[in-house]
Short mmCIF file of C-alpha atoms in Angstrom, two decimals:
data_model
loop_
_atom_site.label_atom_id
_atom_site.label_comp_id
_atom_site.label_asym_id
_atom_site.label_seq_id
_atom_site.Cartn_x
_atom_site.Cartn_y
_atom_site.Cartn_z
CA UNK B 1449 0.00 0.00 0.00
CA UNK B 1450 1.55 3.52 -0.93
CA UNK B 1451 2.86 5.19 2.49
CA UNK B 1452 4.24 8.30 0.94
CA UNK B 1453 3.90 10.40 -2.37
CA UNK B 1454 5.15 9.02 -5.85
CA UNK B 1455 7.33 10.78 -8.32
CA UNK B 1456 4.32 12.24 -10.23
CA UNK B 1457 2.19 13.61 -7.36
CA UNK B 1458 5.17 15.09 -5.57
CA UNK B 1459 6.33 16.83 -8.93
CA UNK B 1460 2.49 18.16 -9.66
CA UNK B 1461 1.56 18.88 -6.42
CA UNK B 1462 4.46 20.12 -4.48
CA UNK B 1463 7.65 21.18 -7.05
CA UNK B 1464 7.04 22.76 -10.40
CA UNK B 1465 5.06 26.08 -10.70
CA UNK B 1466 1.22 26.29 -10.03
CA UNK B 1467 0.95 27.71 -13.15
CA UNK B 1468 3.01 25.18 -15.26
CA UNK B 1469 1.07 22.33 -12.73
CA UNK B 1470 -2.52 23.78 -13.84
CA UNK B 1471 -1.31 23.24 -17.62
CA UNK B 1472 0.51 20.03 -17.08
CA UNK B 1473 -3.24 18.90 -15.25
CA UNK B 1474 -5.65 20.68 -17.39
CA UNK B 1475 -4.47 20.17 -21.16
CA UNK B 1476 -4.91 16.18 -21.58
CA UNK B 1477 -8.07 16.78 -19.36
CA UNK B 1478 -8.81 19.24 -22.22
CA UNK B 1479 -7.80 17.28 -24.92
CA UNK B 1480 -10.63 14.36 -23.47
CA UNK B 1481 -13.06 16.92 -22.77
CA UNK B 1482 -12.65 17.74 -26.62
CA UNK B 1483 -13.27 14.24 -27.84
CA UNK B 1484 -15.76 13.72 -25.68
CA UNK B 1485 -17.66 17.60 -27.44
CA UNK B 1486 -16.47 16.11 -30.93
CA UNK B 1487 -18.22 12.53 -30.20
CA UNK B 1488 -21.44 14.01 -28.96
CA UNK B 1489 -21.30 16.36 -31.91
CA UNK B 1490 -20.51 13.14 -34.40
CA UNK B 1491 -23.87 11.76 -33.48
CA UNK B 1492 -25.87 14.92 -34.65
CA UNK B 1493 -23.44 14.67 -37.58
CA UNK B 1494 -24.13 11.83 -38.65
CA UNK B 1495 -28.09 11.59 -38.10
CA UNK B 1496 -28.15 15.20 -39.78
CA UNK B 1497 -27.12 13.20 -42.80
CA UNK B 1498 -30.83 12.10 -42.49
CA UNK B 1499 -32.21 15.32 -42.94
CA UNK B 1500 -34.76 14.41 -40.50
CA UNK B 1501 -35.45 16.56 -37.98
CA UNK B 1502 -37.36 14.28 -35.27
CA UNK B 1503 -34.04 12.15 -35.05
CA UNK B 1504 -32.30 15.12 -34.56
CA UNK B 1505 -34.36 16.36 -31.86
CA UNK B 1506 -34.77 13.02 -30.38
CA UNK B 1507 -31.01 13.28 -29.50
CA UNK B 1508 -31.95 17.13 -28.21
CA UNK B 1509 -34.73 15.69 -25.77
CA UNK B 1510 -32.63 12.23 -24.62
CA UNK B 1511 -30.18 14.89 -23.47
CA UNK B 1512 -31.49 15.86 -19.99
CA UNK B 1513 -30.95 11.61 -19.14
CA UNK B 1514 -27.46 11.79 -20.32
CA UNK B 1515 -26.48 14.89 -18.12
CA UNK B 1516 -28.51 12.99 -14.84
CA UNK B 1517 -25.61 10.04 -15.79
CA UNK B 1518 -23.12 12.48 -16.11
CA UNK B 1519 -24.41 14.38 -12.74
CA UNK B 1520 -24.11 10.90 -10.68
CA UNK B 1521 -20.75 10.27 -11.38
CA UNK B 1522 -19.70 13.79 -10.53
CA UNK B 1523 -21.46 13.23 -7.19
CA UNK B 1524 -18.93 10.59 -6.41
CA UNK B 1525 -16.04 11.23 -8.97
CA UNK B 1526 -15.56 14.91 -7.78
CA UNK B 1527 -16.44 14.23 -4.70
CA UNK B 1528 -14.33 11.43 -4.23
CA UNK B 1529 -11.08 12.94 -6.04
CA UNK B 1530 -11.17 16.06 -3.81
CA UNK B 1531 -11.32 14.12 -0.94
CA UNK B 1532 -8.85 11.71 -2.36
CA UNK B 1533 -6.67 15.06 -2.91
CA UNK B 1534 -6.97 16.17 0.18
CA UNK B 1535 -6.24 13.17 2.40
CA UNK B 1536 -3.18 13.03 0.23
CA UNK B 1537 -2.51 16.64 1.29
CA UNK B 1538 -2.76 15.50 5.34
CA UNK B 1539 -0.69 12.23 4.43
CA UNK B 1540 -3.48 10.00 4.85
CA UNK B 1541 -3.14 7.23 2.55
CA UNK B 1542 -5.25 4.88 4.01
CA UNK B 1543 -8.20 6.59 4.01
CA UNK B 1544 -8.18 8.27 0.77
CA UNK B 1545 -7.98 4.22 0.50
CA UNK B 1546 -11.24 3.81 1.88
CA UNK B 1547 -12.54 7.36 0.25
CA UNK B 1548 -11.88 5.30 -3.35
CA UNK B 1549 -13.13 2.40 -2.73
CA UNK B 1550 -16.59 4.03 -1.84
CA UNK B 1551 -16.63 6.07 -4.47
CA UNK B 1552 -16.68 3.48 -6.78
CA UNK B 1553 -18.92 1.14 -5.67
CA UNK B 1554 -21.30 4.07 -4.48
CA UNK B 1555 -21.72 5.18 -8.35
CA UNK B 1556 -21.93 1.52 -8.95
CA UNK B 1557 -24.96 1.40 -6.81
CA UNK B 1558 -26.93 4.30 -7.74
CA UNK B 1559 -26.49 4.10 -11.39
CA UNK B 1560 -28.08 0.53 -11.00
CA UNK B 1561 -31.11 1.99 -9.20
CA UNK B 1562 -31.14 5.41 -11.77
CA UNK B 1563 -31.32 2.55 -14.75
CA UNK B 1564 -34.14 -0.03 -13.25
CA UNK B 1565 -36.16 3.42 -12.62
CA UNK B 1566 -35.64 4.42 -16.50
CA UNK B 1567 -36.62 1.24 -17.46
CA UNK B 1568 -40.31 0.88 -14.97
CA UNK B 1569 -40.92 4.46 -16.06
CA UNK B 1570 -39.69 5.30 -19.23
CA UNK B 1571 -42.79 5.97 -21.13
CA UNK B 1572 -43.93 8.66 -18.54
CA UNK B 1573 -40.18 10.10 -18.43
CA UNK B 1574 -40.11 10.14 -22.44
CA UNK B 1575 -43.55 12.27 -22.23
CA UNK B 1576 -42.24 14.67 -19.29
CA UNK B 1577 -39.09 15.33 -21.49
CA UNK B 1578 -41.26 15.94 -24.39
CA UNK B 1579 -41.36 13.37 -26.64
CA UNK B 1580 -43.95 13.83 -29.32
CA UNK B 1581 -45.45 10.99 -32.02
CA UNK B 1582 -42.74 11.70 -34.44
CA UNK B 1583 -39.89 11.58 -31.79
CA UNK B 1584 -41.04 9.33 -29.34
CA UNK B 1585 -39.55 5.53 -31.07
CA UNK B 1586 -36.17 7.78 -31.58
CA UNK B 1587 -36.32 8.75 -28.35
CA UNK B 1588 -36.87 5.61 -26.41
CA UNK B 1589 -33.92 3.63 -29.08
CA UNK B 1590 -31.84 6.06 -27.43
CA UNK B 1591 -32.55 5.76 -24.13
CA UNK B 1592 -32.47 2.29 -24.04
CA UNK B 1593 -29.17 1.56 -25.36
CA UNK B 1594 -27.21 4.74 -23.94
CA UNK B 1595 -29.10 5.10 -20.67
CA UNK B 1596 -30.88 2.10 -19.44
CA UNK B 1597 -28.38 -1.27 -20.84
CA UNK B 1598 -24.97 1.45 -21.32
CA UNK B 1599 -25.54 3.68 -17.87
CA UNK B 1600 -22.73 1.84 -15.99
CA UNK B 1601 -19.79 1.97 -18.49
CA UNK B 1602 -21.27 5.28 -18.85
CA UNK B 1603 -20.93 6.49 -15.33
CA UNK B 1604 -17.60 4.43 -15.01
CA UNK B 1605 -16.60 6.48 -17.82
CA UNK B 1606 -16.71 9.59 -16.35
CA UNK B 1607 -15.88 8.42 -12.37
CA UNK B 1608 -13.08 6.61 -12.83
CA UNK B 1609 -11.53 9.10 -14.67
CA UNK B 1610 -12.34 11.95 -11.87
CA UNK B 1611 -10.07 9.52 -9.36
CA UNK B 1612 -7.41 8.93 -11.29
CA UNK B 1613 -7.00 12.54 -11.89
CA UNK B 1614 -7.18 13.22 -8.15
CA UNK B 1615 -3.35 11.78 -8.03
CA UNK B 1616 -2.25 13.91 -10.64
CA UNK B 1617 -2.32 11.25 -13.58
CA UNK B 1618 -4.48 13.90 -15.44
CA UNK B 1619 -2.54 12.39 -18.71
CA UNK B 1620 -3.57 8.85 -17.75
CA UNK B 1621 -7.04 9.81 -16.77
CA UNK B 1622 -7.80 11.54 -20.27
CA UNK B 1623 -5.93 8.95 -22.49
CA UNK B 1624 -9.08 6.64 -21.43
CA UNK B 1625 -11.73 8.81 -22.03
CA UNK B 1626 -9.58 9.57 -25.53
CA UNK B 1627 -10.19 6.39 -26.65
CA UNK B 1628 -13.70 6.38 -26.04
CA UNK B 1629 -14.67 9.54 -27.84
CA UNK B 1630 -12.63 8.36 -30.80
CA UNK B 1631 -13.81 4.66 -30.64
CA UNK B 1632 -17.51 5.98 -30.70
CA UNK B 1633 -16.71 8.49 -33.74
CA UNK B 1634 -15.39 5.41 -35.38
CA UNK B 1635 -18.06 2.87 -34.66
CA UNK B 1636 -21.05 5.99 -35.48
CA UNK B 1637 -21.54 5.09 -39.13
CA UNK B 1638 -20.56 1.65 -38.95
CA UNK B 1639 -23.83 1.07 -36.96
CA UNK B 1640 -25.72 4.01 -38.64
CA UNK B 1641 -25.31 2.80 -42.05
CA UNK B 1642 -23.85 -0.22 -42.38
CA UNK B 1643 -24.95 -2.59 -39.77
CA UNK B 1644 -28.07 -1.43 -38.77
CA UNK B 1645 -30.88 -1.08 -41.60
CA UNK B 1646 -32.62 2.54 -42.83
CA UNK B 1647 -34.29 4.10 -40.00
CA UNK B 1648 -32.30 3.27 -37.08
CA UNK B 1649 -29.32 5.75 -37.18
CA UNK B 1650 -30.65 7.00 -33.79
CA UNK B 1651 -30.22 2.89 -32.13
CA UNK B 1652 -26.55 3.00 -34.03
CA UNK B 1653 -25.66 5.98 -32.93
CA UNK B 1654 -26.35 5.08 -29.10
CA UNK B 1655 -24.99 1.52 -29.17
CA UNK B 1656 -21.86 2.91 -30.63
CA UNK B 1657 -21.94 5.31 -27.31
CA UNK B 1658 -22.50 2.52 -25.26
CA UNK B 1659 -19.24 0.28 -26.63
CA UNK B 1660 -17.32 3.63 -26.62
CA UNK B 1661 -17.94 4.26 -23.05
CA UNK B 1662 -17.39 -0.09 -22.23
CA UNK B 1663 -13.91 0.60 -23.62
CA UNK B 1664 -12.88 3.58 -21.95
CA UNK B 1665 -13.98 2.27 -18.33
CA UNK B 1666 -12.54 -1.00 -19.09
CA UNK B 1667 -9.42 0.79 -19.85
CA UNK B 1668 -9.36 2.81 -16.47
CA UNK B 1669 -10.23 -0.89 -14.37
CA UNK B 1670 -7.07 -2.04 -15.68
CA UNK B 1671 -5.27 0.84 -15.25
CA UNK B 1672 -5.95 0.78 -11.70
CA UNK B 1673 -5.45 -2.64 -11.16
CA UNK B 1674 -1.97 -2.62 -12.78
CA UNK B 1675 -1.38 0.68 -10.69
CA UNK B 1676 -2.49 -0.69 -7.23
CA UNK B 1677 1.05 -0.78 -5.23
CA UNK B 1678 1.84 2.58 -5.68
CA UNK B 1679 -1.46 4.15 -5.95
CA UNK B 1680 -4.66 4.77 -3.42
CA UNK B 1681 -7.10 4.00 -5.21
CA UNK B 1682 -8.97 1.29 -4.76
CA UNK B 1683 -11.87 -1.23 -6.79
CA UNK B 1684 -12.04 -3.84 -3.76
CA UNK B 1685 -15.45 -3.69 -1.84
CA UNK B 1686 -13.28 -4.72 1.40
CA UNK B 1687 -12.03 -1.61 1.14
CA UNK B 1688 -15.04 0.25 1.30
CA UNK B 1689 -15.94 2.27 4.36
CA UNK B 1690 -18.78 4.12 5.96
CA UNK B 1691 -16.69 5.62 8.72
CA UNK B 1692 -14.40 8.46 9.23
CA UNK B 1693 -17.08 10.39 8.02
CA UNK B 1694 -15.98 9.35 4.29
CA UNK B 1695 -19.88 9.19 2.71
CA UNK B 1696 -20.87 12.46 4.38
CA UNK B 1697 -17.41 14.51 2.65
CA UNK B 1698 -17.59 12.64 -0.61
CA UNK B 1699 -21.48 13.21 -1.38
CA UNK B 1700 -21.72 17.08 0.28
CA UNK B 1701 -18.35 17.94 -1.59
CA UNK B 1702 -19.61 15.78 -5.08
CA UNK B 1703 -23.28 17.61 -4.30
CA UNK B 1704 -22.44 21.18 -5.79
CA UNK B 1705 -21.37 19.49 -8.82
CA UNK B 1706 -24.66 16.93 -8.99
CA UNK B 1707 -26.57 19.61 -8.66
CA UNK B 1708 -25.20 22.01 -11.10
CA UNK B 1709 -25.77 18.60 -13.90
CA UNK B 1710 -28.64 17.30 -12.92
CA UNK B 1711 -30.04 21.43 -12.61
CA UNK B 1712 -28.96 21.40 -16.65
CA UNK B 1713 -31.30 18.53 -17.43
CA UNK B 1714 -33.85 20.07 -15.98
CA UNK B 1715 -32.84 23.45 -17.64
CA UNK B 1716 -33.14 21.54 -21.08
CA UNK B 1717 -36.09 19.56 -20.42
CA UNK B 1718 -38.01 22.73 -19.70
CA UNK B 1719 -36.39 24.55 -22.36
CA UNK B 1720 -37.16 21.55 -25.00
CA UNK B 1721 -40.75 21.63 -23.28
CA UNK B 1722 -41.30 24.81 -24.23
CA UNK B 1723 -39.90 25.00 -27.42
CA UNK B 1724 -41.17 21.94 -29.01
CA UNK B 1725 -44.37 23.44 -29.39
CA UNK B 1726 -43.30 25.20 -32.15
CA UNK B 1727 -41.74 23.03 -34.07
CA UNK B 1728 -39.52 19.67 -34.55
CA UNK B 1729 -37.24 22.05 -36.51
CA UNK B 1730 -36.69 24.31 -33.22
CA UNK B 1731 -36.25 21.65 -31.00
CA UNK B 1732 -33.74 20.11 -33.56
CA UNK B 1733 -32.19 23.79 -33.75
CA UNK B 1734 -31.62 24.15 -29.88
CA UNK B 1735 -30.88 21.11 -29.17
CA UNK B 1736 -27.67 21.85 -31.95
CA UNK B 1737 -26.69 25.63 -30.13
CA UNK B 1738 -26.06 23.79 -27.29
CA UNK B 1739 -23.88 20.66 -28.66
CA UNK B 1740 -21.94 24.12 -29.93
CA UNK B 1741 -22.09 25.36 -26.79
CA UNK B 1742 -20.66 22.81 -25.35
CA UNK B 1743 -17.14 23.32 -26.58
CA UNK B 1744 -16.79 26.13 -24.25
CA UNK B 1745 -18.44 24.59 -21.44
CA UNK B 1746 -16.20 21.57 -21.59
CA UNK B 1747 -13.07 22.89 -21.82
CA UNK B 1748 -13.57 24.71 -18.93
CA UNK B 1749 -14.81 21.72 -17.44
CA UNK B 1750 -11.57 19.90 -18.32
CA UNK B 1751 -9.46 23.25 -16.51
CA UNK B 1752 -11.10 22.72 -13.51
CA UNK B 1753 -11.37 19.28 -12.90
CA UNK B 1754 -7.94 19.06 -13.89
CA UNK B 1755 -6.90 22.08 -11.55
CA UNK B 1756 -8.90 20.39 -8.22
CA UNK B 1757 -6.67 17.98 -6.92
CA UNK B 1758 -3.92 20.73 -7.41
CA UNK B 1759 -5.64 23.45 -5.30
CA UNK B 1760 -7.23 20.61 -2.83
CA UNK B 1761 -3.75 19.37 -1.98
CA UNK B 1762 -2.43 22.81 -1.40
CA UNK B 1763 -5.13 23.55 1.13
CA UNK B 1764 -4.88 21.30 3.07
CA UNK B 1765 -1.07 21.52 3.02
CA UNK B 1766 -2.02 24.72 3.58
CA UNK B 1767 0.46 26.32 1.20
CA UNK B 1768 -1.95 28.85 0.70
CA UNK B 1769 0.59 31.46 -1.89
CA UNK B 1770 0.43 28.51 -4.42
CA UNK B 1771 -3.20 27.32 -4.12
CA UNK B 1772 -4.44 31.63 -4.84
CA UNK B 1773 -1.93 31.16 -7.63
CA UNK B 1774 -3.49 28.20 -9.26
CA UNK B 1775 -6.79 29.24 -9.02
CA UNK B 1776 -5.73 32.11 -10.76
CA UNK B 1777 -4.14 30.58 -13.12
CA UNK B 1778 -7.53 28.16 -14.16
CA UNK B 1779 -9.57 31.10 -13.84
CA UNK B 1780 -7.77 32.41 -16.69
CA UNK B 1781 -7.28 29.89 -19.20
CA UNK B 1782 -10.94 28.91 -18.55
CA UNK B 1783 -12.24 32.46 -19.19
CA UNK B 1784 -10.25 33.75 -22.26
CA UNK B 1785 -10.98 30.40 -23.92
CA UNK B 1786 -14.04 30.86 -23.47
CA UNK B 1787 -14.15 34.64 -24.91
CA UNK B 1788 -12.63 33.04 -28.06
CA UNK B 1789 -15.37 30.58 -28.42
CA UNK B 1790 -18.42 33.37 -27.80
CA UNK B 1791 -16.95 35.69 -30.96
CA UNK B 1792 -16.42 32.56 -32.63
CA UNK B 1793 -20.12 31.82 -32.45
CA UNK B 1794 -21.44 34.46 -32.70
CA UNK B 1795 -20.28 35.46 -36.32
CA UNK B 1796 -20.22 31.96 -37.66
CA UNK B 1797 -23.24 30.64 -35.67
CA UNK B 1798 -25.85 29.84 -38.73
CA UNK B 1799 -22.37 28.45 -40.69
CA UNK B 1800 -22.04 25.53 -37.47
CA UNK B 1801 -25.49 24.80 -38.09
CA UNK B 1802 -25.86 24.11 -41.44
CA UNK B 1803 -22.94 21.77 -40.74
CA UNK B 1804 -24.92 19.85 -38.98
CA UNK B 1805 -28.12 19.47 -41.36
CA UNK B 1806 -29.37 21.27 -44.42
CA UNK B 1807 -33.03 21.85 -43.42
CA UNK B 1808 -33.26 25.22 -43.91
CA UNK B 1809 -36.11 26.02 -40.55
CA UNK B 1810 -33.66 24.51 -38.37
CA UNK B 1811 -30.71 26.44 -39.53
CA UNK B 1812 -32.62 29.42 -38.93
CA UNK B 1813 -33.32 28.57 -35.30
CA UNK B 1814 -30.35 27.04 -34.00
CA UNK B 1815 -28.20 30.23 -35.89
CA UNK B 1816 -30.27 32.60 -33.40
CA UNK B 1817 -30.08 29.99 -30.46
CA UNK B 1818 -26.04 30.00 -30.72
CA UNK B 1819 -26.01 33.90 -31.00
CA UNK B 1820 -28.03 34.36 -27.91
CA UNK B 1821 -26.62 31.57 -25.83
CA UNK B 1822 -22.59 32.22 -26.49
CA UNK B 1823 -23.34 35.61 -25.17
CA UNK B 1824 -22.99 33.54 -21.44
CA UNK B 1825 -19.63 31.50 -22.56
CA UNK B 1826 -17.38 33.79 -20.32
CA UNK B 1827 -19.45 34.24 -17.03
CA UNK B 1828 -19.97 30.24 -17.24
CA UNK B 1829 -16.54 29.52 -17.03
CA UNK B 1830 -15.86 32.01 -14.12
CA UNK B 1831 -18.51 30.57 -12.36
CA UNK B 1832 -17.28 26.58 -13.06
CA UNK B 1833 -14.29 27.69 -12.02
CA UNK B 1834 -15.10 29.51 -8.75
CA UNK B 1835 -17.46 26.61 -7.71
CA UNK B 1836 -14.17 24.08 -8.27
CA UNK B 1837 -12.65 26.11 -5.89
CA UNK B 1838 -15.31 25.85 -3.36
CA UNK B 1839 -15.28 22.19 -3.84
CA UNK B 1840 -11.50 21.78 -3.60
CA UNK B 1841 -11.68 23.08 -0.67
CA UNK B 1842 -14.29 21.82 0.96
CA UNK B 1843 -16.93 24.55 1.16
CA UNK B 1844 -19.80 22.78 0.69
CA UNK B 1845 -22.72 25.76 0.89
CA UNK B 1846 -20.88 28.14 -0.98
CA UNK B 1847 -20.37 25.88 -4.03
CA UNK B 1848 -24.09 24.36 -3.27
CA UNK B 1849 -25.45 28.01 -3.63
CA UNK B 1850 -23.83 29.18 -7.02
CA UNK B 1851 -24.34 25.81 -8.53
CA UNK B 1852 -28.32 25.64 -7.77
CA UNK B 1853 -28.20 29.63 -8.50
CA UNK B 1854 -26.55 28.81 -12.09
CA UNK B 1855 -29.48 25.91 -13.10
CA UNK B 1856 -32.22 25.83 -11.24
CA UNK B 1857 -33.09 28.76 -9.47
CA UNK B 1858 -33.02 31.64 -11.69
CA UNK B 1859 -32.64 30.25 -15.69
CA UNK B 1860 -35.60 27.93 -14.92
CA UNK B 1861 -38.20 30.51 -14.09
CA UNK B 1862 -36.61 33.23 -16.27
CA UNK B 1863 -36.98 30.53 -19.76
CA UNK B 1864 -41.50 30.96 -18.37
CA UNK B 1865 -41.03 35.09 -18.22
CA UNK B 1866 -38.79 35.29 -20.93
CA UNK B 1867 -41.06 33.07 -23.62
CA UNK B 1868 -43.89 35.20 -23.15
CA UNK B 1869 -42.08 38.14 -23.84
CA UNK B 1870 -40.09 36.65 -26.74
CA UNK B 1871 -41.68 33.36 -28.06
CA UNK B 1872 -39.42 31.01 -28.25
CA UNK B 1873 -36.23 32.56 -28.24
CA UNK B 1874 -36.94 33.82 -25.03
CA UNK B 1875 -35.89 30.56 -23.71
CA UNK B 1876 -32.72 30.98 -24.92
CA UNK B 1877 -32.34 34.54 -23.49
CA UNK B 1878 -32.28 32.80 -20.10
CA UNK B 1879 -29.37 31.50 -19.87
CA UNK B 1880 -27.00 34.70 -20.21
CA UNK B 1881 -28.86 36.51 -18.11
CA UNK B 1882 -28.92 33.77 -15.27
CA UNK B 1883 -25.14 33.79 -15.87
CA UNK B 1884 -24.85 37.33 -15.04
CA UNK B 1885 -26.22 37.35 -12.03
CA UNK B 1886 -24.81 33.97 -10.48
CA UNK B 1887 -21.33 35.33 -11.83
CA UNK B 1888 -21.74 38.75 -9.68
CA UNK B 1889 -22.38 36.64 -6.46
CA UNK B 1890 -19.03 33.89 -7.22
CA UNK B 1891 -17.07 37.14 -7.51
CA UNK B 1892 -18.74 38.42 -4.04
CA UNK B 1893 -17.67 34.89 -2.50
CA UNK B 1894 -14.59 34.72 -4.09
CA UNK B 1895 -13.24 37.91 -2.07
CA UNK B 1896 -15.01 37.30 0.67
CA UNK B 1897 -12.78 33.83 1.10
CA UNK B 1898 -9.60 35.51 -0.08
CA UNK B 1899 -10.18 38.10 2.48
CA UNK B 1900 -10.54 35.74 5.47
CA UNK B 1901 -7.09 33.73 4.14
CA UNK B 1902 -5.45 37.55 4.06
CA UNK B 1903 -6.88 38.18 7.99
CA UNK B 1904 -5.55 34.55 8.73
CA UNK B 1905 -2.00 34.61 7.70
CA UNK B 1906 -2.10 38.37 9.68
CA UNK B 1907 -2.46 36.46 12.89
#
């Protein structure tokens, strides 16, 4: 069992620059977060070859069930690397032992009861998300093979990953998820067009998600298990511990970050409600913007989950001059990436679209969509980032406030307000103006923290 830091964690964590160590931790974190945007965008590609609009938007409305997958394993994968990070930080290496170990086999648990509740109640859940006649057998092909039979590998994709990051193997981590996203663009046509007969490029496109995300958690099982005498973590249930206060930290600190997903699904389930009676085309349109959007959203994602462990360690090493330095340092790669991406779509916004599909109702919509949603690329990321900070250091209300603040609280009933000012496109209008205000108050918090660290090292 590892007794002291390795090579890599003591160089990350301890030696080189924080601003060289964010870089070194967020760039192949980037690079998978990339993949991961281009293989989410390959299967609108590719069913836009259809030119059919319901397939399209049956991707749009299966959305909000991918981002409740996504949101479980950041209740345990965050959660669990901060902690992970942390305990590492005090020299505790047997319980960031235990703290793996329950991570796992927690998101092993709860992804097994999210999937048998998909399956007793997916007609009801395909209605509430707004299925319609022409998008409803789409939508439930999806579901099936991506959510229901492929949630596990799914939420293994994105877990597993999250822990081995939280020992600095940030290259490791996002070599796995790599070969997923490049796997699944691979295998997208193959099952589109080849293997499975006309009409069922939605089913292909999920069961090639489904493999993809097999092979990239398979790859991180085995990369732990070949790891295991120099490293904490842990897949052994013997391991596993509900002491030490391990399932209280893990799921408060993962919470923010739950939250903040699962707050998104809602956010597009409403949003998709609301929209789709107007049209297939403006579902299909919105549901593209944000696909677009997402760039921007995950490579911030990939700064700051690269960047925790980093500033986690520090805290509680309490070598506060380089933690303020690395959050600076994520705050600004995340942000002026992020400025490059909003000018970016906003002048070529109908151009991404009509990449995507040729009908000509949905290029119109989803070129307004991007131009309106960008607009809240930059205050996003400073928010992510400021809410990674909270987590890496275990504030748990702080980071709980501005993530139900971002989703939730104000975008939800602004998309009502908004749609009877603006039909339609008021939905859309939302989400920068949510941003605005949730980015004010992470600023307000942000100082407010720095200034009790400044009154501490005083006395």
């Amino acid at each position: 069992m590892q007794q002291e830091l390795n090579e890599q964690e003591r160089t990350i964590f301890v030696e080189i620059p924080p601003a060289k160590a964010v870089v070194t931790l967020a760039f192949p974190t980037i690079i998978s977060q990339v993949i991961t945007v281009i293989y989410n965008l390959a299967d609108t590609y590719f069913v836009g070859r259809t030119n059919n609009p319901a397939m399209v938007a049956a991707i749009a409305l299966c959305m909000p069930l991918m981002l409740i997958i996504t949101s479980l394993a950041n209740l345990f994968g965050i959660g669990g690397s901060s902690l992970i990070a942390r305990c590492l930080g005090n020299n505790d290496f047997i319980k960031a032992r235990k703290v793996s170990a329950f991570a796992v086999w927690g998101g092993v648990a709860i992804i097994t009861v999210y999937s048998l509740l998909l399956f007793l109640l997916k007609l009801p859940a395909l209605s509430l998300l707004g299925a319609t006649g022409d998008t409803f057998g789409y939508c439930y092909s999806y579901m099936l093979w991506v959510c229901i039979i492929g949630s596990l590998p799914a939420v293994m994709n994105v877990l597993l990953a999250q822990l081995i990051r939280s020992e600095g193997a940030a290259k490791e981590a996002s070599l796995g998820m790599s070969l997923g996203g490049i796997l699944n663009i691979a295998l997208d046509p193959l099952f589109m067009f080849v293997i499975l007969p006309d009409g069922q490029a939605v089913a292909g496109a999920a069961i090639a998600t489904m493999i993809s995300n097999l092979a990239a958690s398979s790859c991180f099982i085995v990369y732990i298990i070949r790891h295991r005498k120099d490293s904490v973590l842990s897949l052994n249930p013997r391991d596993l511990s509900l002491h030490e206060h391990i399932p209280g930290d893990i799921i408060a600190i993962g919470l923010p970050s739950f939250l903040m997903t699962m707050l998104s699904s809602v956010s597009n389930a409403v949003a998709n409600n609301l929209i789709s009676n107007a049209s297939a085309a403006a579902v299909a349109g919105i549901g593209i913007a944000k696909k677009i959007n997402m760039l921007s959203f995950r490579v911030s994602t990939g700064i700051t989950q690269g960047a925790l462990p980093l500033i986690a360690y520090n805290h509680s090493a309490e070598n506060f001059r380089r933690m303020e330095k690395s959050i600076l340092s994520a705050a600004g790669l995340a942000v002026g990436f992020a400025v490059i991406c909003m000018g970016v779509s906003f002048t070529f916004g109908s151009h991404f679209v009509r990449f995507f599909i040729a009908d000509s109702a949905t290029i119109n919509f989803g070129g307004h969509f991007i131009r309106i949603i960008c607009l809240a690329m930059p205050l996003a990321s400073l928010s992510m980032t400021v809410v990674m900070f909270f987590q890496a250091t275990a504030r748990k209300v702080p980071a709980t406030l501005l993530s139900v603040l971002r989703k939730g609280i104000l975008d939800v009933p602004l998309m009502f307000i908004l749609n009877n000012v603006w039909p339609v496109y008021g939905v859309a209008c939302a989400t920068p103006i949510a941003e605005v205000i949730s980015c004010v108050t992470a600023v307000i918090l942000m100082r407010v923290f720095f200034n009790r660290i400044k009154m501490h090292r005083q006395h």
